[in-house]
Amino acid sequence: MIKPKGTEQQKDVSVDMETEISLTEGKKIPQYIAAVIVNLAAFSNGCVTGWTSPMLPVLQSNDTPLEDGPVSNEAGSWLGSLMCLGSILATPIYFYTSHRYSRKFTGYLIAVPVIVGWIMIITCKSITVLCIARFIIGMGSSLVFVPLYISEIAEDNVRGALGSYIMLFANSGILFSFALGSHVSYYTFAYIVILVPILYLLGFIWLPETPTYFVTRGKYTEAKRSLEWLRGRNEHLVDHELNKLISFVKERNTMAETVSFKDMMMSTGTRRAFIIGIVLVANLQFCGIFAILSYTVNIFQEAGSDMSPNNSTILIGFLQLIGSGTSSLLLDRVGRKILLLVSNICMVTCLAVLGCFFFFKYEGHNLSNFGWLPVTCLSAYIIAFSLGLSPVTFVMISEIFEPQVKGRAITIIVSIMWSLSFIIGKFYTNLSYVLGVHGCYWLFSACILGTVFAIFKIPETKNRSFESILLELSKGNVVQKRTNTKIEMKSLKK
């Protein structure tokens, strides 16, 4: 066929125009505003997680507000871990509602259990009702919704920074709980923190539905309005990004919501992404962070530190916040993989040293001159965790899955994570009786295995488009990967 004159010239012009548009960035402020408002839900979850450390000693004292009397260690372990069971139950529910009823509906939904749970904590007088309240409040977990929402509204060059906000805000909530719990009463604490999910709801009203959700439903006009809110009213940029999103969604068959788990595993890229995601959340939990945050006050009491347990706890929370804030600045500069490796190596070192400290203390050695060591090691551990492992995990699991399986994949991985959190939170005290505190720290230092895996199996996703990341996970050169992806999508349709 003879090509009309000017076709090649027009093609060159279109390519140049596309290149020019791709180099033009949308407004960032609306995206940052949306990320801050959405992550108020993560801040609220941080308050829930941090509640155990300052409030459990109060509940176990003679001044307990419960009519049942002081809480036992067994009941205390349930209070620390029941929120994980609530999160396990709620995670698939939020996956269903985010796809069946929209991201916005799910955003409203996650605040309801938190508000109900705090009301129950304010009014309850028995340990049984308090345990039920902790279970319900755990159903307000934002770990499925927030990464999904952020990944669908953020541009590639800020996706890492905005994705790291979830841990920045969660750690802020933990620090807020530590500091507040040290200075106010049991009930005053609950009256204050219940305001956080209410504030989140008021702010979330003003945010748009994600463009990706609108495109998957064929609502292109609404998707354009959403992009205009998020990127500014640059018509060329918005049209270009909308066309790119429509093309990407069609190619990846995002509407195929009936794909089974078996079919998902037929895709090479999805299998690799699942392995990476599971290893990341296993590394996240087996480093012992949930146990350490839940029993921070008790840990410093056992260590016999010169600093008061409450002040030490506040210091840990503050350093955790500093690490998260630094991470949000470095994720899109240094890269995910480097931060992950540095974080893991530092944590393993700190856990090994802490194990040695408690071992020698258990053996009866005089460690009065080393009272500073637990605070120093835990401080370094928390900074390392907040700087790398924690934010990288949640950013990467939102980046490595095909759109048509992302929601389900994140749901499965987050459910696994909460299951591991429950096991560690519930049985940490039992494990410490069997292995000793030192044995627990040495066991947690086995997260060095995550470092080895990261070196050889985890790709760098810094400043890369979703298509580029997915192609690498599918292996082979770019042409082969695109061919394989189409074949795999056809097999999924069948």
JSON list of N, CA and C in Angstrom, two decimals, residues 252 259-275 400-405 470-471 473-475 481 484-492:
[
{"chain": "A", "resi": 252, "resn": "ARG", "atom": "N", "xyz": [-4.38, -4.11, 29.27]},
{"chain": "A", "resi": 252, "resn": "ARG", "atom": "CA", "xyz": [-4.22, -5.00, 30.42]},
{"chain": "A", "resi": 252, "resn": "ARG", "atom": "C", "xyz": [-5.53, -5.64, 30.87]},
{"chain": "A", "resi": 259, "resn": "VAL", "atom": "N", "xyz": [-11.11, -13.04, 37.18]},
{"chain": "A", "resi": 259, "resn": "VAL", "atom": "CA", "xyz": [-9.90, -13.86, 37.07]},
{"chain": "A", "resi": 259, "resn": "VAL", "atom": "C", "xyz": [-9.69, -14.61, 38.38]},
{"chain": "A", "resi": 260, "resn": "SER", "atom": "N", "xyz": [-9.52, -15.91, 38.30]},
{"chain": "A", "resi": 260, "resn": "SER", "atom": "CA", "xyz": [-9.30, -16.72, 39.50]},
{"chain": "A", "resi": 260, "resn": "SER", "atom": "C", "xyz": [-7.85, -16.64, 39.93]},
{"chain": "A", "resi": 261, "resn": "PHE", "atom": "N", "xyz": [-7.60, -17.09, 41.15]},
{"chain": "A", "resi": 261, "resn": "PHE", "atom": "CA", "xyz": [-6.23, -17.08, 41.67]},
{"chain": "A", "resi": 261, "resn": "PHE", "atom": "C", "xyz": [-5.34, -17.99, 40.81]},
{"chain": "A", "resi": 262, "resn": "LYS", "atom": "N", "xyz": [-5.88, -19.13, 40.39]},
{"chain": "A", "resi": 262, "resn": "LYS", "atom": "CA", "xyz": [-5.12, -20.05, 39.54]},
{"chain": "A", "resi": 262, "resn": "LYS", "atom": "C", "xyz": [-4.74, -19.37, 38.22]},
{"chain": "A", "resi": 263, "resn": "ASP", "atom": "N", "xyz": [-5.70, -18.65, 37.63]},
{"chain": "A", "resi": 263, "resn": "ASP", "atom": "CA", "xyz": [-5.42, -17.94, 36.38]},
{"chain": "A", "resi": 263, "resn": "ASP", "atom": "C", "xyz": [-4.38, -16.84, 36.59]},
{"chain": "A", "resi": 264, "resn": "MET", "atom": "N", "xyz": [-4.46, -16.17, 37.73]},
{"chain": "A", "resi": 264, "resn": "MET", "atom": "CA", "xyz": [-3.48, -15.13, 38.04]},
{"chain": "A", "resi": 264, "resn": "MET", "atom": "C", "xyz": [-2.07, -15.70, 38.07]},
{"chain": "A", "resi": 265, "resn": "MET", "atom": "N", "xyz": [-1.95, -16.89, 38.62]},
{"chain": "A", "resi": 265, "resn": "MET", "atom": "CA", "xyz": [-0.64, -17.50, 38.76]},
{"chain": "A", "resi": 265, "resn": "MET", "atom": "C", "xyz": [-0.08, -18.02, 37.43]},
{"chain": "A", "resi": 266, "resn": "MET", "atom": "N", "xyz": [-0.90, -18.03, 36.38]},
{"chain": "A", "resi": 266, "resn": "MET", "atom": "CA", "xyz": [-0.41, -18.44, 35.07]},
{"chain": "A", "resi": 266, "resn": "MET", "atom": "C", "xyz": [0.49, -17.38, 34.45]},
{"chain": "A", "resi": 267, "resn": "SER", "atom": "N", "xyz": [0.37, -16.16, 34.93]},
{"chain": "A", "resi": 267, "resn": "SER", "atom": "CA", "xyz": [1.20, -15.06, 34.42]},
{"chain": "A", "resi": 267, "resn": "SER", "atom": "C", "xyz": [2.54, -15.03, 35.14]},
{"chain": "A", "resi": 268, "resn": "THR", "atom": "N", "xyz": [3.62, -15.06, 34.38]},
{"chain": "A", "resi": 268, "resn": "THR", "atom": "CA", "xyz": [4.96, -15.03, 34.97]},
{"chain": "A", "resi": 268, "resn": "THR", "atom": "C", "xyz": [5.16, -13.79, 35.83]},
{"chain": "A", "resi": 269, "resn": "GLY", "atom": "N", "xyz": [4.74, -12.63, 35.31]},
{"chain": "A", "resi": 269, "resn": "GLY", "atom": "CA", "xyz": [4.92, -11.39, 36.05]},
{"chain": "A", "resi": 269, "resn": "GLY", "atom": "C", "xyz": [4.16, -11.37, 37.35]},
{"chain": "A", "resi": 270, "resn": "THR", "atom": "N", "xyz": [2.92, -11.89, 37.33]},
{"chain": "A", "resi": 270, "resn": "THR", "atom": "CA", "xyz": [2.10, -11.92, 38.54]},
{"chain": "A", "resi": 270, "resn": "THR", "atom": "C", "xyz": [2.68, -12.88, 39.58]},
{"chain": "A", "resi": 271, "resn": "ARG", "atom": "N", "xyz": [3.17, -14.01, 39.14]},
{"chain": "A", "resi": 271, "resn": "ARG", "atom": "CA", "xyz": [3.80, -14.96, 40.08]},
{"chain": "A", "resi": 271, "resn": "ARG", "atom": "C", "xyz": [4.99, -14.32, 40.77]},
{"chain": "A", "resi": 272, "resn": "ARG", "atom": "N", "xyz": [5.85, -13.67, 39.99]},
{"chain": "A", "resi": 272, "resn": "ARG", "atom": "CA", "xyz": [7.02, -13.02, 40.58]},
{"chain": "A", "resi": 272, "resn": "ARG", "atom": "C", "xyz": [6.60, -11.91, 41.54]},
{"chain": "A", "resi": 273, "resn": "ALA", "atom": "N", "xyz": [5.58, -11.15, 41.14]},
{"chain": "A", "resi": 273, "resn": "ALA", "atom": "CA", "xyz": [5.11, -10.06, 42.00]},
{"chain": "A", "resi": 273, "resn": "ALA", "atom": "C", "xyz": [4.55, -10.60, 43.31]},
{"chain": "A", "resi": 274, "resn": "PHE", "atom": "N", "xyz": [3.82, -11.72, 43.25]},
{"chain": "A", "resi": 274, "resn": "PHE", "atom": "CA", "xyz": [3.27, -12.33, 44.47]},
{"chain": "A", "resi": 274, "resn": "PHE", "atom": "C", "xyz": [4.40, -12.77, 45.40]},
{"chain": "A", "resi": 275, "resn": "ILE", "atom": "N", "xyz": [5.40, -13.41, 44.85]},
{"chain": "A", "resi": 275, "resn": "ILE", "atom": "CA", "xyz": [6.53, -13.86, 45.68]},
{"chain": "A", "resi": 275, "resn": "ILE", "atom": "C", "xyz": [7.21, -12.67, 46.34]},
{"chain": "A", "resi": 400, "resn": "ILE", "atom": "N", "xyz": [3.76, -3.34, 41.56]},
{"chain": "A", "resi": 400, "resn": "ILE", "atom": "CA", "xyz": [4.29, -4.50, 40.84]},
{"chain": "A", "resi": 400, "resn": "ILE", "atom": "C", "xyz": [3.23, -5.43, 40.27]},
{"chain": "A", "resi": 401, "resn": "PHE", "atom": "N", "xyz": [1.94, -5.06, 40.41]},
{"chain": "A", "resi": 401, "resn": "PHE", "atom": "CA", "xyz": [0.89, -5.96, 39.93]},
{"chain": "A", "resi": 401, "resn": "PHE", "atom": "C", "xyz": [0.16, -5.38, 38.73]},
{"chain": "A", "resi": 402, "resn": "GLU", "atom": "N", "xyz": [-0.28, -6.28, 37.84]},
{"chain": "A", "resi": 402, "resn": "GLU", "atom": "CA", "xyz": [-1.13, -5.90, 36.72]},
{"chain": "A", "resi": 402, "resn": "GLU", "atom": "C", "xyz": [-2.41, -5.25, 37.27]},
{"chain": "A", "resi": 403, "resn": "PRO", "atom": "N", "xyz": [-2.95, -4.23, 36.56]},
{"chain": "A", "resi": 403, "resn": "PRO", "atom": "CA", "xyz": [-4.15, -3.55, 37.07]},
{"chain": "A", "resi": 403, "resn": "PRO", "atom": "C", "xyz": [-5.32, -4.49, 37.35]},
{"chain": "A", "resi": 404, "resn": "GLN", "atom": "N", "xyz": [-5.52, -5.50, 36.47]},
{"chain": "A", "resi": 404, "resn": "GLN", "atom": "CA", "xyz": [-6.68, -6.36, 36.64]},
{"chain": "A", "resi": 404, "resn": "GLN", "atom": "C", "xyz": [-6.57, -7.32, 37.81]},
{"chain": "A", "resi": 405, "resn": "VAL", "atom": "N", "xyz": [-5.39, -7.44, 38.42]},
{"chain": "A", "resi": 405, "resn": "VAL", "atom": "CA", "xyz": [-5.22, -8.32, 39.58]},
{"chain": "A", "resi": 405, "resn": "VAL", "atom": "C", "xyz": [-4.72, -7.56, 40.81]},
{"chain": "A", "resi": 470, "resn": "LEU", "atom": "N", "xyz": [6.09, -3.74, 34.97]},
{"chain": "A", "resi": 470, "resn": "LEU", "atom": "CA", "xyz": [5.42, -5.00, 34.66]},
{"chain": "A", "resi": 470, "resn": "LEU", "atom": "C", "xyz": [6.15, -5.77, 33.57]},
{"chain": "A", "resi": 471, "resn": "LEU", "atom": "N", "xyz": [6.73, -5.06, 32.62]},
{"chain": "A", "resi": 471, "resn": "LEU", "atom": "CA", "xyz": [7.49, -5.71, 31.57]},
{"chain": "A", "resi": 471, "resn": "LEU", "atom": "C", "xyz": [8.73, -6.40, 32.13]},
{"chain": "A", "resi": 473, "resn": "LEU", "atom": "N", "xyz": [9.13, -7.56, 35.19]},
{"chain": "A", "resi": 473, "resn": "LEU", "atom": "CA", "xyz": [8.72, -8.72, 35.98]},
{"chain": "A", "resi": 473, "resn": "LEU", "atom": "C", "xyz": [8.34, -9.90, 35.09]},
{"chain": "A", "resi": 474, "resn": "SER", "atom": "N", "xyz": [7.90, -9.60, 33.86]},
{"chain": "A", "resi": 474, "resn": "SER", "atom": "CA", "xyz": [7.55, -10.67, 32.93]},
{"chain": "A", "resi": 474, "resn": "SER", "atom": "C", "xyz": [8.76, -11.30, 32.27]},
{"chain": "A", "resi": 475, "resn": "LYS", "atom": "N", "xyz": [9.95, -10.72, 32.47]},
{"chain": "A", "resi": 475, "resn": "LYS", "atom": "CA", "xyz": [11.23, -11.20, 31.95]},
{"chain": "A", "resi": 475, "resn": "LYS", "atom": "C", "xyz": [11.35, -11.03, 30.43]},
{"chain": "A", "resi": 481, "resn": "LYS", "atom": "N", "xyz": [8.32, -9.40, 26.03]},
{"chain": "A", "resi": 481, "resn": "LYS", "atom": "CA", "xyz": [7.47, -9.21, 27.19]},
{"chain": "A", "resi": 481, "resn": "LYS", "atom": "C", "xyz": [6.07, -8.78, 26.77]},
{"chain": "A", "resi": 484, "resn": "ASN", "atom": "N", "xyz": [4.35, -11.81, 25.37]},
{"chain": "A", "resi": 484, "resn": "ASN", "atom": "CA", "xyz": [3.97, -12.74, 26.44]},
{"chain": "A", "resi": 484, "resn": "ASN", "atom": "C", "xyz": [2.77, -12.22, 27.22]},
{"chain": "A", "resi": 485, "resn": "THR", "atom": "N", "xyz": [2.77, -10.89, 27.46]},
{"chain": "A", "resi": 485, "resn": "THR", "atom": "CA", "xyz": [1.67, -10.31, 28.23]},
{"chain": "A", "resi": 485, "resn": "THR", "atom": "C", "xyz": [0.34, -10.50, 27.51]},
{"chain": "A", "resi": 486, "resn": "LYS", "atom": "N", "xyz": [0.35, -10.28, 26.18]},
{"chain": "A", "resi": 486, "resn": "LYS", "atom": "CA", "xyz": [-0.88, -10.44, 25.42]},
{"chain": "A", "resi": 486, "resn": "LYS", "atom": "C", "xyz": [-1.36, -11.89, 25.45]},
{"chain": "A", "resi": 487, "resn": "ILE", "atom": "N", "xyz": [-0.40, -12.83, 25.32]},
{"chain": "A", "resi": 487, "resn": "ILE", "atom": "CA", "xyz": [-0.75, -14.25, 25.37]},
{"chain": "A", "resi": 487, "resn": "ILE", "atom": "C", "xyz": [-1.34, -14.60, 26.73]},
{"chain": "A", "resi": 488, "resn": "GLU", "atom": "N", "xyz": [-0.69, -14.07, 27.81]},
{"chain": "A", "resi": 488, "resn": "GLU", "atom": "CA", "xyz": [-1.15, -14.36, 29.16]},
{"chain": "A", "resi": 488, "resn": "GLU", "atom": "C", "xyz": [-2.54, -13.78, 29.40]},
{"chain": "A", "resi": 489, "resn": "MET", "atom": "N", "xyz": [-2.80, -12.56, 28.84]},
{"chain": "A", "resi": 489, "resn": "MET", "atom": "CA", "xyz": [-4.10, -11.96, 29.01]},
{"chain": "A", "resi": 489, "resn": "MET", "atom": "C", "xyz": [-5.18, -12.77, 28.29]},
{"chain": "A", "resi": 490, "resn": "LYS", "atom": "N", "xyz": [-4.84, -13.32, 27.14]},
{"chain": "A", "resi": 490, "resn": "LYS", "atom": "CA", "xyz": [-5.79, -14.15, 26.42]},
{"chain": "A", "resi": 490, "resn": "LYS", "atom": "C", "xyz": [-6.11, -15.40, 27.23]},
{"chain": "A", "resi": 491, "resn": "SER", "atom": "N", "xyz": [-5.09, -15.98, 27.83]},
{"chain": "A", "resi": 491, "resn": "SER", "atom": "CA", "xyz": [-5.31, -17.19, 28.64]},
{"chain": "A", "resi": 491, "resn": "SER", "atom": "C", "xyz": [-6.17, -16.85, 29.86]},
{"chain": "A", "resi": 492, "resn": "LEU", "atom": "N", "xyz": [-6.02, -15.62, 30.38]},
{"chain": "A", "resi": 492, "resn": "LEU", "atom": "CA", "xyz": [-6.83, -15.22, 31.52]},
{"chain": "A", "resi": 492, "resn": "LEU", "atom": "C", "xyz": [-8.30, -15.08, 31.11]}
]
